[in-house]
Coordinates of C-alpha atoms in Angstrom, one line a residue:
Chain A
X1 CA -37.9 -48.4 19.8
X2 CA -36.1 -48.4 23.2
X3 CA -33.1 -48.7 20.9
X4 CA -34.0 -45.4 19.7
X5 CA -34.3 -44.1 22.9
X6 CA -30.9 -45.0 24.4
X7 CA -29.2 -43.7 21.1
X8 CA -30.7 -40.4 21.9
X9 CA -29.4 -40.2 25.2
X10 CA -25.9 -41.1 23.7
X11 CA -26.1 -38.2 21.4
X12 CA -27.3 -36.1 24.5
X13 CA -24.5 -37.0 26.5
X14 CA -22.0 -36.4 23.9
X15 CA -23.6 -32.9 23.1
X16 CA -23.6 -32.2 26.8
X17 CA -19.6 -33.4 27.0
X18 CA -18.8 -31.1 24.0
X19 CA -20.6 -28.0 25.7
X20 CA -18.8 -28.7 28.7
X21 CA -15.6 -28.9 26.9
X22 CA -16.2 -25.7 25.0
X23 CA -17.1 -24.1 28.2
X24 CA -13.8 -25.1 29.5
X25 CA -11.9 -23.8 26.6
X26 CA -13.4 -20.3 26.7
X27 CA -12.9 -20.0 30.7
X28 CA -9.2 -20.9 30.3
X29 CA -8.7 -18.7 27.3
X30 CA -9.8 -15.2 28.8
X31 CA -12.5 -15.5 31.4
X32 CA -10.2 -14.4 34.3
X33 CA -8.0 -12.3 32.8
X34 CA -9.8 -10.4 30.0
X35 CA -7.8 -9.5 26.9
X36 CA -7.3 -6.0 25.4
X37 CA -9.4 -5.8 22.4
X38 CA -8.1 -3.9 19.6
X39 CA -9.4 -3.3 16.0
X40 CA -9.1 -0.6 13.5
X41 CA -6.9 0.5 10.2
X42 CA -4.7 -2.1 8.5
X43 CA -2.1 0.5 7.9
X44 CA -0.8 0.2 11.6
X45 CA -2.0 -3.2 12.1
X46 CA 1.5 -5.3 11.5
X47 CA 3.1 -2.8 13.9
X48 CA 0.5 -3.1 16.6
X49 CA 0.7 -6.7 16.3
X50 CA 4.5 -6.7 17.0
X51 CA 4.1 -4.6 19.8
X52 CA 1.4 -6.7 21.3
X53 CA 3.5 -9.8 20.7
X54 CA 6.4 -8.1 22.6
X55 CA 4.4 -6.6 25.4
X56 CA 2.3 -9.8 26.3
X57 CA 5.7 -11.5 26.5
X58 CA 6.9 -9.1 28.9
X59 CA 3.5 -8.6 31.1
X60 CA 1.1 -11.5 30.4
X61 CA -1.3 -9.1 29.2
X62 CA -3.3 -10.9 26.2
X63 CA -4.4 -9.2 23.3
X64 CA -7.3 -9.8 20.7
X65 CA -6.4 -7.8 17.5
X66 CA -8.4 -7.3 14.2
X67 CA -8.3 -5.0 11.3
X68 CA -11.4 -3.9 9.4
X69 CA -10.4 -0.3 8.8
X70 CA -10.0 3.0 10.7
X71 CA -13.9 3.6 10.6
X72 CA -14.7 0.1 11.9
X73 CA -12.2 0.5 14.7
X74 CA -13.8 3.9 15.8
X75 CA -17.4 2.6 15.5
X76 CA -16.3 -0.7 17.4
X77 CA -15.2 1.7 20.4
X78 CA -18.4 3.5 20.4
X79 CA -20.3 0.3 20.5
X80 CA -18.0 -0.9 23.4
X81 CA -16.7 -3.9 21.2
X82 CA -12.9 -2.8 21.7
X83 CA -10.7 -1.0 24.0
X84 CA -8.4 0.4 21.7
X85 CA -8.9 1.5 17.8
X86 CA -6.1 2.0 15.4
X87 CA -6.4 5.1 13.1
X88 CA -4.5 5.6 10.0
X89 CA -5.5 9.1 10.1
X90 CA -6.5 12.2 12.1
X91 CA -9.7 11.7 14.0
X92 CA -12.8 13.9 12.5
X93 CA -14.3 16.6 14.5
X94 CA -17.6 14.4 14.6
X95 CA -15.6 11.7 16.2
X96 CA -14.0 14.0 18.8
X97 CA -17.5 15.3 19.5
X98 CA -18.7 11.7 20.3
X99 CA -15.8 11.6 22.9
X100 CA -12.9 10.2 20.9
X101 CA -9.6 10.3 22.6
X102 CA -6.4 9.9 20.3
X103 CA -2.6 9.8 20.8
X104 CA -0.4 9.5 18.0
X105 CA 1.7 6.3 17.9
X106 CA 4.0 6.5 15.0
X107 CA 4.6 8.0 11.6
X108 CA 3.7 6.0 8.2
X109 CA 4.8 6.9 5.0
X110 CA 3.3 6.9 1.5
X111 CA 5.1 7.6 -1.7
X112 CA 4.3 7.9 -5.5
X113 CA 5.1 4.7 -7.2
X114 CA 6.0 3.8 -10.8
X115 CA 6.9 0.7 -12.8
X116 CA 10.9 0.3 -13.3
X117 CA 10.1 0.0 -16.9
X118 CA 8.3 3.5 -17.2
X119 CA 9.1 5.3 -20.4
X120 CA 10.6 8.3 -18.8
X121 CA 11.8 6.2 -15.7
X122 CA 15.4 7.9 -16.2
X123 CA 14.3 11.5 -16.1
X124 CA 12.2 10.9 -13.2
X125 CA 14.9 9.2 -11.4
X126 CA 17.1 12.2 -12.4
X127 CA 15.0 15.0 -11.8
X128 CA 12.2 13.7 -9.5
X129 CA 8.7 15.2 -9.9
X130 CA 7.3 18.3 -8.0
X131 CA 3.9 18.2 -5.9
X132 CA 2.5 20.4 -8.8
X133 CA 3.5 17.8 -11.4
X134 CA 2.1 14.9 -9.4
X135 CA -1.1 16.8 -8.8
X136 CA -1.4 17.4 -12.6
X137 CA -1.0 13.8 -13.1
X138 CA -3.5 12.6 -10.4
X139 CA -6.2 15.0 -11.5
X140 CA -5.7 14.1 -15.2
X141 CA -4.4 17.8 -16.4
X142 CA -1.5 16.0 -17.9
X143 CA -2.0 12.8 -19.4
X144 CA 1.0 11.9 -21.4
X145 CA 4.4 10.8 -19.8
X146 CA 6.1 13.0 -23.1
X147 CA 4.5 16.2 -21.6
X148 CA 5.2 15.6 -18.0
X149 CA 8.9 15.5 -18.4
X150 CA 10.9 17.0 -21.1
X151 CA 11.3 13.9 -23.3
X152 CA 10.4 12.6 -26.9
X153 CA 7.8 10.0 -25.4
X154 CA 4.4 9.6 -26.5
X155 CA 2.7 7.3 -24.0
X156 CA -0.5 7.9 -22.3
X157 CA -0.5 8.0 -18.3
X158 CA -2.5 5.2 -16.4
X159 CA -3.6 6.6 -13.1
X160 CA -4.6 4.0 -10.5
X161 CA -6.1 4.8 -7.2
X162 CA -7.4 2.7 -4.2
X163 CA -11.0 1.6 -4.5
X164 CA -11.5 0.6 -0.9
X165 CA -11.5 3.7 1.5
X166 CA -7.9 4.2 2.5
X167 CA -6.3 6.5 5.0
X168 CA -3.1 6.6 2.8
X169 CA -5.1 7.9 -0.3
X170 CA -6.8 10.5 1.8
X171 CA -3.3 11.7 3.1
X172 CA -2.2 11.5 -0.7
X173 CA -5.3 13.8 -1.6
X174 CA -4.0 16.1 1.4
X175 CA -0.7 16.3 -0.1
X176 CA -1.5 16.8 -3.9
X177 CA -3.8 19.7 -2.8
X178 CA -1.0 21.7 -1.4
X179 CA -1.2 24.2 1.3
X180 CA -4.8 24.4 3.0
X181 CA -6.1 22.4 0.1
X182 CA -7.0 18.9 -0.2
X183 CA -8.4 16.5 -3.0
X184 CA -11.0 14.2 -1.3
X185 CA -10.8 10.9 -1.6
X186 CA -14.0 10.6 -3.7
X187 CA -12.6 13.0 -6.1
X188 CA -9.2 11.2 -6.7
X189 CA -11.1 7.9 -7.1
X190 CA -13.2 9.3 -9.7
X191 CA -10.3 11.2 -11.6
X192 CA -8.3 8.0 -11.6
X193 CA -8.4 5.5 -14.6
X194 CA -9.1 2.9 -12.4
X195 CA -8.9 1.8 -8.6
X196 CA -7.7 -1.1 -6.9
X197 CA -8.8 -2.7 -3.7
X198 CA -6.0 -2.7 -1.4
X199 CA -2.3 -1.7 -1.3
X200 CA -1.1 -5.0 -2.5
X201 CA -3.3 -4.8 -5.7
X202 CA -2.1 -1.4 -6.4
X203 CA 1.7 -2.6 -6.2
X204 CA 0.7 -5.5 -8.5
X205 CA -0.8 -3.5 -11.0
X206 CA 2.1 -0.9 -10.9
X207 CA 4.4 -3.8 -11.3
X208 CA 2.6 -5.2 -14.5
X209 CA 1.9 -1.9 -16.2
X210 CA 4.8 0.3 -17.4
X211 CA 2.7 3.5 -17.9
X212 CA 1.0 3.4 -14.7
X213 CA 1.4 5.6 -11.6
X214 CA 0.1 5.4 -8.1
X215 CA 0.8 5.7 -4.7
X216 CA 1.9 3.0 -2.0
X217 CA 2.7 2.6 1.6
X218 CA 6.5 2.1 1.8
X219 CA 6.4 -1.3 3.1
X220 CA 4.8 -2.3 -0.4
X221 CA 7.6 -0.7 -2.2
X222 CA 10.7 -1.7 -0.3
X223 CA 11.0 -5.6 0.2
X224 CA 9.8 -6.2 4.0
X225 CA 12.9 -8.3 5.0
X226 CA 15.9 -6.6 3.2
X227 CA 14.6 -3.1 2.9
X228 CA 15.8 -3.0 -0.7
X229 CA 13.9 -2.3 -3.9
X230 CA 13.2 -5.6 -5.3
X231 CA 10.0 -5.5 -7.2
X232 CA 9.4 -3.6 -10.5
X233 CA 7.6 -1.1 -8.0
X234 CA 9.8 2.1 -7.6
X235 CA 9.2 5.2 -5.7
X236 CA 8.8 8.4 -7.4
X237 CA 11.6 11.0 -5.9
X238 CA 9.9 14.0 -4.7
X239 CA 11.5 17.5 -6.0
X240 CA 10.5 19.8 -3.3
X241 CA 11.8 23.2 -4.4
X242 CA 11.3 22.7 -8.1
X243 CA 15.0 22.7 -9.2
X244 CA 15.7 19.1 -9.9
X245 CA 16.7 16.7 -7.4
X246 CA 19.5 17.8 -5.0
X247 CA 21.6 15.5 -3.0
X248 CA 19.4 16.3 0.0
X249 CA 16.5 15.2 -1.9
X250 CA 17.8 12.0 -2.9
X251 CA 17.2 9.3 -0.3
X252 CA 15.2 6.6 -2.2
X253 CA 17.7 3.7 -2.8
X254 CA 17.0 1.8 0.6
X255 CA 14.2 1.9 3.0
X256 CA 16.5 2.8 6.1
X257 CA 17.8 5.8 4.0
X258 CA 14.1 6.8 3.3
X259 CA 12.8 6.5 6.8
X260 CA 15.9 8.6 8.0
X261 CA 14.9 11.3 5.5
X262 CA 11.4 11.2 6.9
X263 CA 12.4 11.2 10.5
X264 CA 14.6 14.2 9.7
X265 CA 11.7 16.1 8.0
X266 CA 13.2 15.9 4.7
X267 CA 10.3 14.2 3.1
X268 CA 7.0 16.4 3.6
X269 CA 4.0 15.2 5.8
X270 CA 1.5 14.5 4.2
X271 CA 2.1 12.2 2.6
X272 CA 3.7 11.1 5.7
X273 CA 1.3 10.8 8.3
X274 CA 0.8 10.1 11.9
X275 CA -1.2 7.0 13.1
X276 CA -3.1 7.0 16.3
X277 CA -4.3 4.9 19.0
X278 CA -7.7 5.8 20.3
X279 CA -10.4 5.2 23.1
X280 CA -13.7 6.0 23.7
X281 CA -13.4 8.8 26.4
X282 CA -10.0 7.7 27.9
X283 CA -7.8 4.5 28.1
X284 CA -8.3 2.1 30.8
X285 CA -6.4 -0.3 33.0
X286 CA -4.4 -2.8 30.6
X287 CA -5.1 -0.7 27.7
X288 CA -3.8 2.4 29.5
X289 CA -0.4 0.5 30.3
X290 CA 0.0 -0.8 26.9
X291 CA -0.5 2.4 25.3
X292 CA 2.1 4.1 27.9
X293 CA 4.4 1.4 27.0
X294 CA 4.0 2.1 23.2
X295 CA 4.8 5.9 23.7
X296 CA 8.0 5.0 25.6
X297 CA 9.8 1.6 25.2
X298 CA 7.7 0.6 22.2
X299 CA 9.1 3.3 20.2
X300 CA 12.5 1.4 19.6
X301 CA 10.8 -1.5 17.7
X302 CA 9.3 1.0 15.2
X303 CA 12.1 1.8 12.9
X304 CA 12.8 -2.1 12.2
X305 CA 9.3 -2.7 11.1
X306 CA 9.3 0.0 8.1
X307 CA 7.6 2.8 10.2
X308 CA 9.0 6.0 11.7
X309 CA 8.9 6.7 15.5
X310 CA 7.5 9.8 16.5
X311 CA 9.8 12.9 17.3
X312 CA 11.0 13.4 20.7
X313 CA 8.7 16.4 21.5
X314 CA 5.7 15.0 19.7
X315 CA 6.2 11.8 21.7
X316 CA 6.4 14.0 24.9
X317 CA 3.4 15.6 24.1
X318 CA 1.5 12.4 23.4
X319 CA 2.8 11.0 26.8
X320 CA 1.7 14.1 28.8
X321 CA -1.8 14.0 27.0
X322 CA -2.2 10.4 27.9
X323 CA -1.2 11.2 31.6
X324 CA -3.5 14.4 31.6
X325 CA -6.5 12.1 30.4
X326 CA -6.1 9.6 33.4
Chain B
X1 CA -22.3 -50.4 21.1
X2 CA -25.3 -52.5 22.4
X3 CA -28.1 -50.6 23.6
X4 CA -29.6 -51.8 26.9
X5 CA -33.3 -53.3 26.4
X6 CA -36.0 -53.0 28.9
X7 CA -37.6 -56.6 29.1
X8 CA -41.1 -56.3 28.8
X9 CA -41.9 -59.8 30.7
X10 CA -45.5 -59.2 31.1
X11 CA -46.2 -58.8 34.5
X12 CA -47.0 -55.2 34.4
X13 CA -46.9 -55.0 30.6
X14 CA -50.0 -52.5 30.7
X15 CA -48.5 -49.9 32.6
X16 CA -44.9 -50.3 30.7
X17 CA -46.5 -49.7 27.4
X18 CA -48.9 -46.9 28.8
X19 CA -45.6 -45.2 29.6
X20 CA -44.1 -46.0 26.3
X21 CA -46.8 -44.7 24.7
X22 CA -46.8 -41.6 26.9
X23 CA -43.2 -41.0 26.3
X24 CA -43.6 -41.3 22.3
X25 CA -46.2 -38.9 22.4
X26 CA -44.2 -36.4 24.4
X27 CA -41.1 -36.9 22.0
X28 CA -43.9 -36.3 19.2
X29 CA -45.0 -33.2 20.7
X30 CA -41.6 -31.8 21.7
X31 CA -40.0 -32.5 18.3
X32 CA -43.0 -30.9 16.2
X33 CA -42.6 -27.9 18.5
X34 CA -39.0 -27.8 17.9
X35 CA -39.5 -28.1 14.1
X36 CA -42.0 -25.5 14.1
X37 CA -39.6 -23.3 16.1
X38 CA -36.7 -24.0 13.6
X39 CA -39.3 -23.1 10.8
X40 CA -40.4 -19.6 12.4
X41 CA -36.8 -18.9 13.5
X42 CA -35.9 -18.3 9.8
X43 CA -38.7 -15.9 9.5
X44 CA -37.9 -14.1 12.7
X45 CA -34.2 -13.7 11.5
X46 CA -35.2 -12.3 8.4
X47 CA -37.6 -10.0 10.0
X48 CA -35.0 -8.9 12.5
X49 CA -32.4 -8.1 9.7
X50 CA -34.6 -6.0 7.9
X51 CA -35.8 -4.1 10.9
X52 CA -32.2 -3.5 12.0
X53 CA -31.5 -2.2 8.6
X54 CA -34.6 0.0 8.7
X55 CA -33.9 1.4 12.3
X56 CA -30.2 2.0 11.4
X57 CA -31.1 3.6 8.0
X58 CA -33.7 6.0 9.9
X59 CA -30.9 9.0 10.6
X60 CA -30.3 9.1 6.9
X61 CA -34.0 8.7 6.0
X62 CA -35.0 11.5 8.3
X63 CA -32.7 14.1 6.6
X64 CA -32.8 13.0 3.1
X65 CA -35.4 12.1 0.4
X66 CA -35.3 8.6 -0.8
X67 CA -36.2 9.6 -4.4
X68 CA -33.4 12.3 -4.4
X69 CA -30.8 9.9 -3.2
X70 CA -31.8 7.2 -5.6
X71 CA -31.6 9.5 -8.6
X72 CA -28.6 11.7 -7.7
X73 CA -25.3 10.6 -9.1
X74 CA -23.1 12.7 -6.6
X75 CA -21.6 10.0 -4.1
X76 CA -19.3 12.3 -1.9
X77 CA -19.7 11.0 1.7
X78 CA -16.7 13.5 2.9
X79 CA -19.4 16.1 1.8
X80 CA -22.3 14.1 3.3
X81 CA -23.7 14.1 -0.1
X82 CA -25.2 10.4 -1.2
X83 CA -26.4 9.6 -4.6
X84 CA -26.8 5.9 -5.2
X85 CA -27.6 6.0 -8.9
X86 CA -24.0 5.1 -10.1
X87 CA -24.1 2.0 -8.0
X88 CA -27.6 1.0 -9.0
X89 CA -26.7 1.5 -12.4
X90 CA -23.5 -0.3 -12.2
X91 CA -25.3 -3.4 -10.5
X92 CA -27.8 -3.5 -13.3
X93 CA -25.1 -3.4 -15.9
X94 CA -23.1 -6.2 -14.5
X95 CA -26.1 -8.4 -13.7
X96 CA -27.7 -8.2 -17.3
X97 CA -24.3 -8.4 -19.0
X98 CA -23.3 -11.6 -17.1
X99 CA -26.4 -13.1 -17.7
X100 CA -26.3 -12.5 -21.5
X101 CA -22.9 -14.1 -21.4
X102 CA -23.4 -17.0 -19.0
X103 CA -26.9 -18.2 -19.5
X104 CA -26.8 -19.3 -23.3
X105 CA -23.4 -21.4 -22.8
X106 CA -24.8 -22.7 -19.5
X107 CA -28.0 -24.0 -21.2
X108 CA -26.0 -25.5 -24.1
X109 CA -23.8 -27.0 -21.7
X110 CA -26.5 -28.4 -19.6
X111 CA -28.3 -29.8 -23.0
X112 CA -24.9 -31.3 -23.9
X113 CA -24.4 -32.9 -20.5
X114 CA -28.0 -34.2 -20.0
X115 CA -28.7 -35.4 -23.5
X116 CA -25.6 -36.1 -25.6
X117 CA -22.6 -37.0 -23.5
X118 CA -22.5 -40.3 -22.6
X119 CA -20.4 -42.7 -20.2
X120 CA -17.0 -41.6 -19.0
X121 CA -17.1 -38.3 -20.8
X122 CA -20.1 -37.4 -18.9
X123 CA -18.8 -38.3 -15.6
X124 CA -15.7 -36.3 -16.1
X125 CA -17.4 -33.2 -17.5
X126 CA -20.1 -32.9 -14.9
X127 CA -17.5 -33.6 -12.1
X128 CA -15.4 -30.7 -13.4
X129 CA -18.4 -28.4 -13.3
X130 CA -19.2 -29.4 -9.9
X131 CA -15.5 -28.7 -9.0
X132 CA -15.9 -25.0 -10.5
X133 CA -18.9 -24.6 -8.7
X134 CA -17.1 -25.4 -5.3
X135 CA -14.2 -22.9 -6.1
X136 CA -14.5 -19.7 -3.8
X137 CA -15.3 -17.0 -5.7
X138 CA -12.4 -14.8 -4.2
X139 CA -10.1 -17.5 -6.3
X140 CA -11.8 -16.4 -9.4
X141 CA -11.1 -12.9 -8.3
X142 CA -7.5 -13.3 -8.1
X143 CA -7.0 -15.4 -11.1
X144 CA -8.9 -12.8 -13.1
X145 CA -6.6 -10.0 -11.7
X146 CA -3.6 -11.6 -13.2
X147 CA -5.1 -13.1 -16.5
X148 CA -8.5 -11.2 -17.4
X149 CA -7.5 -7.8 -16.5
X150 CA -4.4 -7.6 -18.9
X151 CA -6.7 -9.6 -21.5
X152 CA -9.3 -7.0 -21.2
X153 CA -7.1 -4.0 -20.9
X154 CA -4.6 -5.0 -23.8
X155 CA -6.8 -6.9 -26.2
X156 CA -10.3 -6.7 -25.7
X157 CA -11.2 -3.1 -24.8
X158 CA -8.6 -1.7 -27.6
X159 CA -10.2 -4.0 -30.2
X160 CA -13.4 -2.2 -29.7
X161 CA -11.7 1.2 -29.8
X162 CA -11.9 1.7 -25.9
X163 CA -8.9 2.7 -24.0
X164 CA -9.2 1.2 -20.6
X165 CA -7.1 -0.5 -17.8
X166 CA -8.8 -3.7 -17.9
X167 CA -10.9 -3.2 -14.5
X168 CA -14.4 -2.3 -15.0
X169 CA -18.0 -3.2 -15.8
X170 CA -17.0 -5.8 -18.6
X171 CA -14.3 -7.7 -16.7
X172 CA -16.6 -8.1 -13.8
X173 CA -19.5 -9.5 -16.1
X174 CA -17.2 -12.0 -18.0
X175 CA -15.7 -13.2 -14.5
X176 CA -19.3 -13.4 -12.9
X177 CA -20.5 -15.1 -15.9
X178 CA -17.9 -17.7 -15.2
X179 CA -18.6 -17.9 -11.5
X180 CA -22.3 -18.4 -11.9
X181 CA -22.4 -20.9 -15.1
X182 CA -21.5 -24.0 -13.1
X183 CA -24.5 -23.3 -10.8
X184 CA -26.9 -22.8 -13.8
X185 CA -25.6 -25.9 -15.5
X186 CA -25.8 -28.3 -12.4
X187 CA -29.4 -27.2 -11.8
X188 CA -30.5 -27.3 -15.6
X189 CA -28.8 -30.9 -15.9
X190 CA -30.7 -32.0 -12.7
X191 CA -34.0 -30.6 -14.2
X192 CA -33.6 -32.0 -17.5
X193 CA -32.4 -35.5 -16.2
X194 CA -35.5 -35.6 -14.0
X195 CA -37.9 -35.6 -17.3
X196 CA -39.4 -39.2 -17.8
X197 CA -38.0 -41.0 -20.7
X198 CA -41.6 -41.5 -22.1
X199 CA -41.1 -37.8 -23.2
X200 CA -38.2 -38.4 -25.3
X201 CA -39.4 -41.9 -26.5
X202 CA -42.7 -40.5 -27.8
X203 CA -41.2 -37.6 -29.5
X204 CA -38.8 -39.5 -31.4
X205 CA -41.2 -42.1 -32.0
X206 CA -43.5 -39.9 -34.0
X207 CA -40.4 -38.9 -36.1
X208 CA -38.7 -36.0 -34.5
X209 CA -35.1 -35.5 -34.6
X210 CA -33.0 -35.5 -31.5
X211 CA -32.6 -31.8 -31.9
X212 CA -36.2 -31.2 -32.3
X213 CA -37.0 -33.3 -29.4
X214 CA -34.8 -31.3 -27.1
X215 CA -35.7 -27.8 -28.5
X216 CA -39.5 -28.4 -28.7
X217 CA -40.3 -31.0 -26.0
X218 CA -37.6 -31.4 -23.5
X219 CA -36.7 -27.4 -22.8
X220 CA -40.3 -26.8 -22.4
X221 CA -41.0 -29.6 -20.2
X222 CA -37.7 -28.7 -18.2
X223 CA -38.5 -24.9 -18.8
X224 CA -39.5 -23.8 -15.1
X225 CA -36.5 -25.7 -13.7
X226 CA -34.0 -24.2 -16.0
X227 CA -35.4 -20.6 -15.7
X228 CA -35.3 -21.1 -11.9
X229 CA -31.7 -21.9 -12.3
X230 CA -31.1 -18.9 -14.5
X231 CA -32.9 -16.8 -11.7
X232 CA -30.7 -18.3 -9.0
X233 CA -27.6 -17.2 -11.1
X234 CA -29.2 -13.7 -11.5
X235 CA -29.4 -13.3 -7.8
X236 CA -25.9 -14.6 -7.2
X237 CA -24.6 -11.9 -9.7
X238 CA -26.7 -9.2 -8.1
X239 CA -25.5 -9.7 -4.6
X240 CA -21.9 -10.8 -5.6
X241 CA -19.4 -8.6 -3.7
X242 CA -15.8 -9.9 -3.5
X243 CA -15.3 -10.5 -7.4
X244 CA -16.8 -7.0 -8.2
X245 CA -14.9 -5.4 -5.5
X246 CA -11.5 -6.7 -6.6
X247 CA -12.1 -6.1 -10.5
X248 CA -14.7 -3.2 -10.9
X249 CA -12.3 -0.3 -10.3
X250 CA -14.2 1.6 -7.7
X251 CA -15.4 4.7 -9.1
X252 CA -18.9 6.0 -8.3
X253 CA -19.7 7.5 -11.6
X254 CA -22.1 6.5 -13.8
X255 CA -20.2 4.0 -16.2
X256 CA -20.2 5.6 -19.9
X257 CA -19.3 2.5 -21.5
X258 CA -19.0 -1.4 -21.2
X259 CA -15.3 -1.2 -20.5
X260 CA -15.6 1.8 -17.9
X261 CA -15.0 1.4 -14.2
X262 CA -18.0 1.6 -12.0
X263 CA -19.6 0.4 -8.6
X264 CA -22.0 -2.0 -7.6
X265 CA -24.3 -1.8 -4.6
X266 CA -22.5 -4.6 -2.8
X267 CA -19.0 -3.0 -3.7
X268 CA -20.2 0.2 -2.4
X269 CA -20.5 -1.1 1.2
X270 CA -17.5 -3.5 0.9
X271 CA -15.3 -0.7 -0.3
X272 CA -16.5 2.0 2.0
X273 CA -17.3 0.4 5.2
X274 CA -14.1 0.3 6.5
X275 CA -14.1 4.2 6.6
X276 CA -17.4 5.3 6.9
X277 CA -18.7 3.4 10.1
X278 CA -17.3 6.1 12.4
X279 CA -19.8 8.7 11.7
X280 CA -23.1 8.1 12.3
X281 CA -24.8 9.6 9.2
X282 CA -22.2 8.0 6.8
X283 CA -22.7 4.6 8.7
X284 CA -26.5 5.1 8.3
X285 CA -26.0 5.8 4.4
X286 CA -24.1 2.4 4.0
X287 CA -26.7 0.6 5.9
X288 CA -29.2 2.1 3.5
X289 CA -27.6 0.5 0.7
X290 CA -27.8 -2.8 2.4
X291 CA -31.6 -2.3 2.9
X292 CA -31.9 -1.5 -0.9
X293 CA -30.2 -4.5 -1.6
X294 CA -32.2 -6.8 0.5
X295 CA -35.5 -5.3 -0.8
X296 CA -34.6 -5.5 -4.3
X297 CA -33.6 -9.0 -3.9
X298 CA -36.4 -10.1 -2.1
X299 CA -38.8 -8.4 -4.6
X300 CA -37.0 -10.0 -7.3
X301 CA -37.2 -13.6 -5.6
X302 CA -40.8 -12.9 -5.1
X303 CA -41.6 -11.9 -8.7
X304 CA -39.5 -14.9 -9.8
X305 CA -41.7 -17.1 -7.7
X306 CA -44.9 -15.9 -9.2
X307 CA -43.5 -16.0 -12.8
X308 CA -42.2 -19.6 -12.5
X309 CA -45.8 -20.7 -11.2
X310 CA -47.3 -19.4 -14.2
X311 CA -44.8 -20.8 -16.3
X312 CA -45.3 -24.3 -14.7
X313 CA -49.3 -24.0 -15.4
X314 CA -48.6 -23.2 -19.2
X315 CA -45.7 -25.6 -19.8
X316 CA -47.3 -28.6 -18.3
X317 CA -46.5 -31.9 -20.1
X318 CA -48.7 -34.3 -18.4

């Protein structure tokens, strides 16, 4: 009986000890100097992580970063769970009405993709596809590769989209619709033959299926470290004026060439798109300093990580907005 | 580790034992309080979850009619149109189809393991089934993307005259059948093995063959157990999230064939929550899907419990 009692006290002691140890952990991790909390879109997540790493080395600021999607980031902001939300798309009016304040941070690019064994691969590489072509394919007006380009081929086109809501897919819909018109993501989803969950799954499916077409973030098209085309996934050159692919429009061999074209505006936006950092009302304290750094020194790291830095005047505008808000 | 023992040397043994009894009674009272608390905690948690879901669904419910949402097939959150019918139909398709594929195999496998397999074979087969049950379902999803999706897209769907990409209702059902079968097998084996040997001996003794014994006597006696195993599988398919999300193809349309892409209630939530949480009415719509899911599963469990009770009464062997 008494043995029982003392065994219990041992357990109690151990429990108290571990509780103390846990308490010690939390206080040393972030009790006194609180971390900047960031959540949101998975598109900009890799870049923000790189920025946070560099910035925390320079300033001792600590970060707590998670993904979840743009909508999650914004709703975390409104619930005061985070200080900064990463956004892969423009803020909605409803969000701005609730007090969302967003500044652009970089440009990310989406490109149409096909398999390197596509039945009309050579024709597409040679002449590119126009926006109208792509719209017809993604909305199922044209369903055969032979009808799309002038070739003696009879193969059905398989259209893949994204089943998770993705800002890239939304931008793609804006692009396909042309000026002042856009296909909503749910419309595109329902027109596609099938949708995959995530960029990686789309890239893999394109790599397996010669007749498939889809869209990908360029970091899933070019190899991350070398910036070369290594997987069977190939970008679709975009013929912007409808007269075949001119030298001006031929920049798809490496990521560097491609990013340079985006930077110079030779690749249209959308599908290139700005990504935003947002706050509830306005950025404060360490979060403000971080965003200010991102919009100045931080921009130089963007190109190496497969994104495009903001243009000079857009950057200035963003800096002014940020300063004006404070 | 030796515990220090209090020595009862008899000088004031009465007070010492009083104290000990008091302490024991106190411990008794505290631990029973604690146990009761833990029991009610589960109920409180359930109520809290449901209340949260209801509260968060109110913005949607105050603007849209439930009947209209449940019967409309127009899912277009950007236009604030929320029709849940495609997801409901998809969920029903997937659940029924996986159970049709999985349950017969599971029951046959369970009979084999419980009644026919012996010695090492039995150990090996049943341990592999346990291992299968322990594999996280996301792994099944990954492997299925590489193996099952091309298989369905290139062979099975064309064989029945359907052009498909391999993603869709059929693929999900097939993979979910594989995911839940080990659970159904394990539980069914347990309920078969729990049957007393007299049952078998008596049946064989009056001249029944082994198969007759299994079919007429054992399956009936273990019936409620096997039935609840199947229901457990049913519930798992119904609420399955990651496998369907990876394989269903994410189209919010009423599927027109077994190989069509679709959406289930859980995939609707997991596919859209990343983008829809920032606008209150859309968030409310997703939460409502969650509420519907909880209510359906709860009703289902409740019904299953009643049914199982009745079966147990009808199929008693004692």
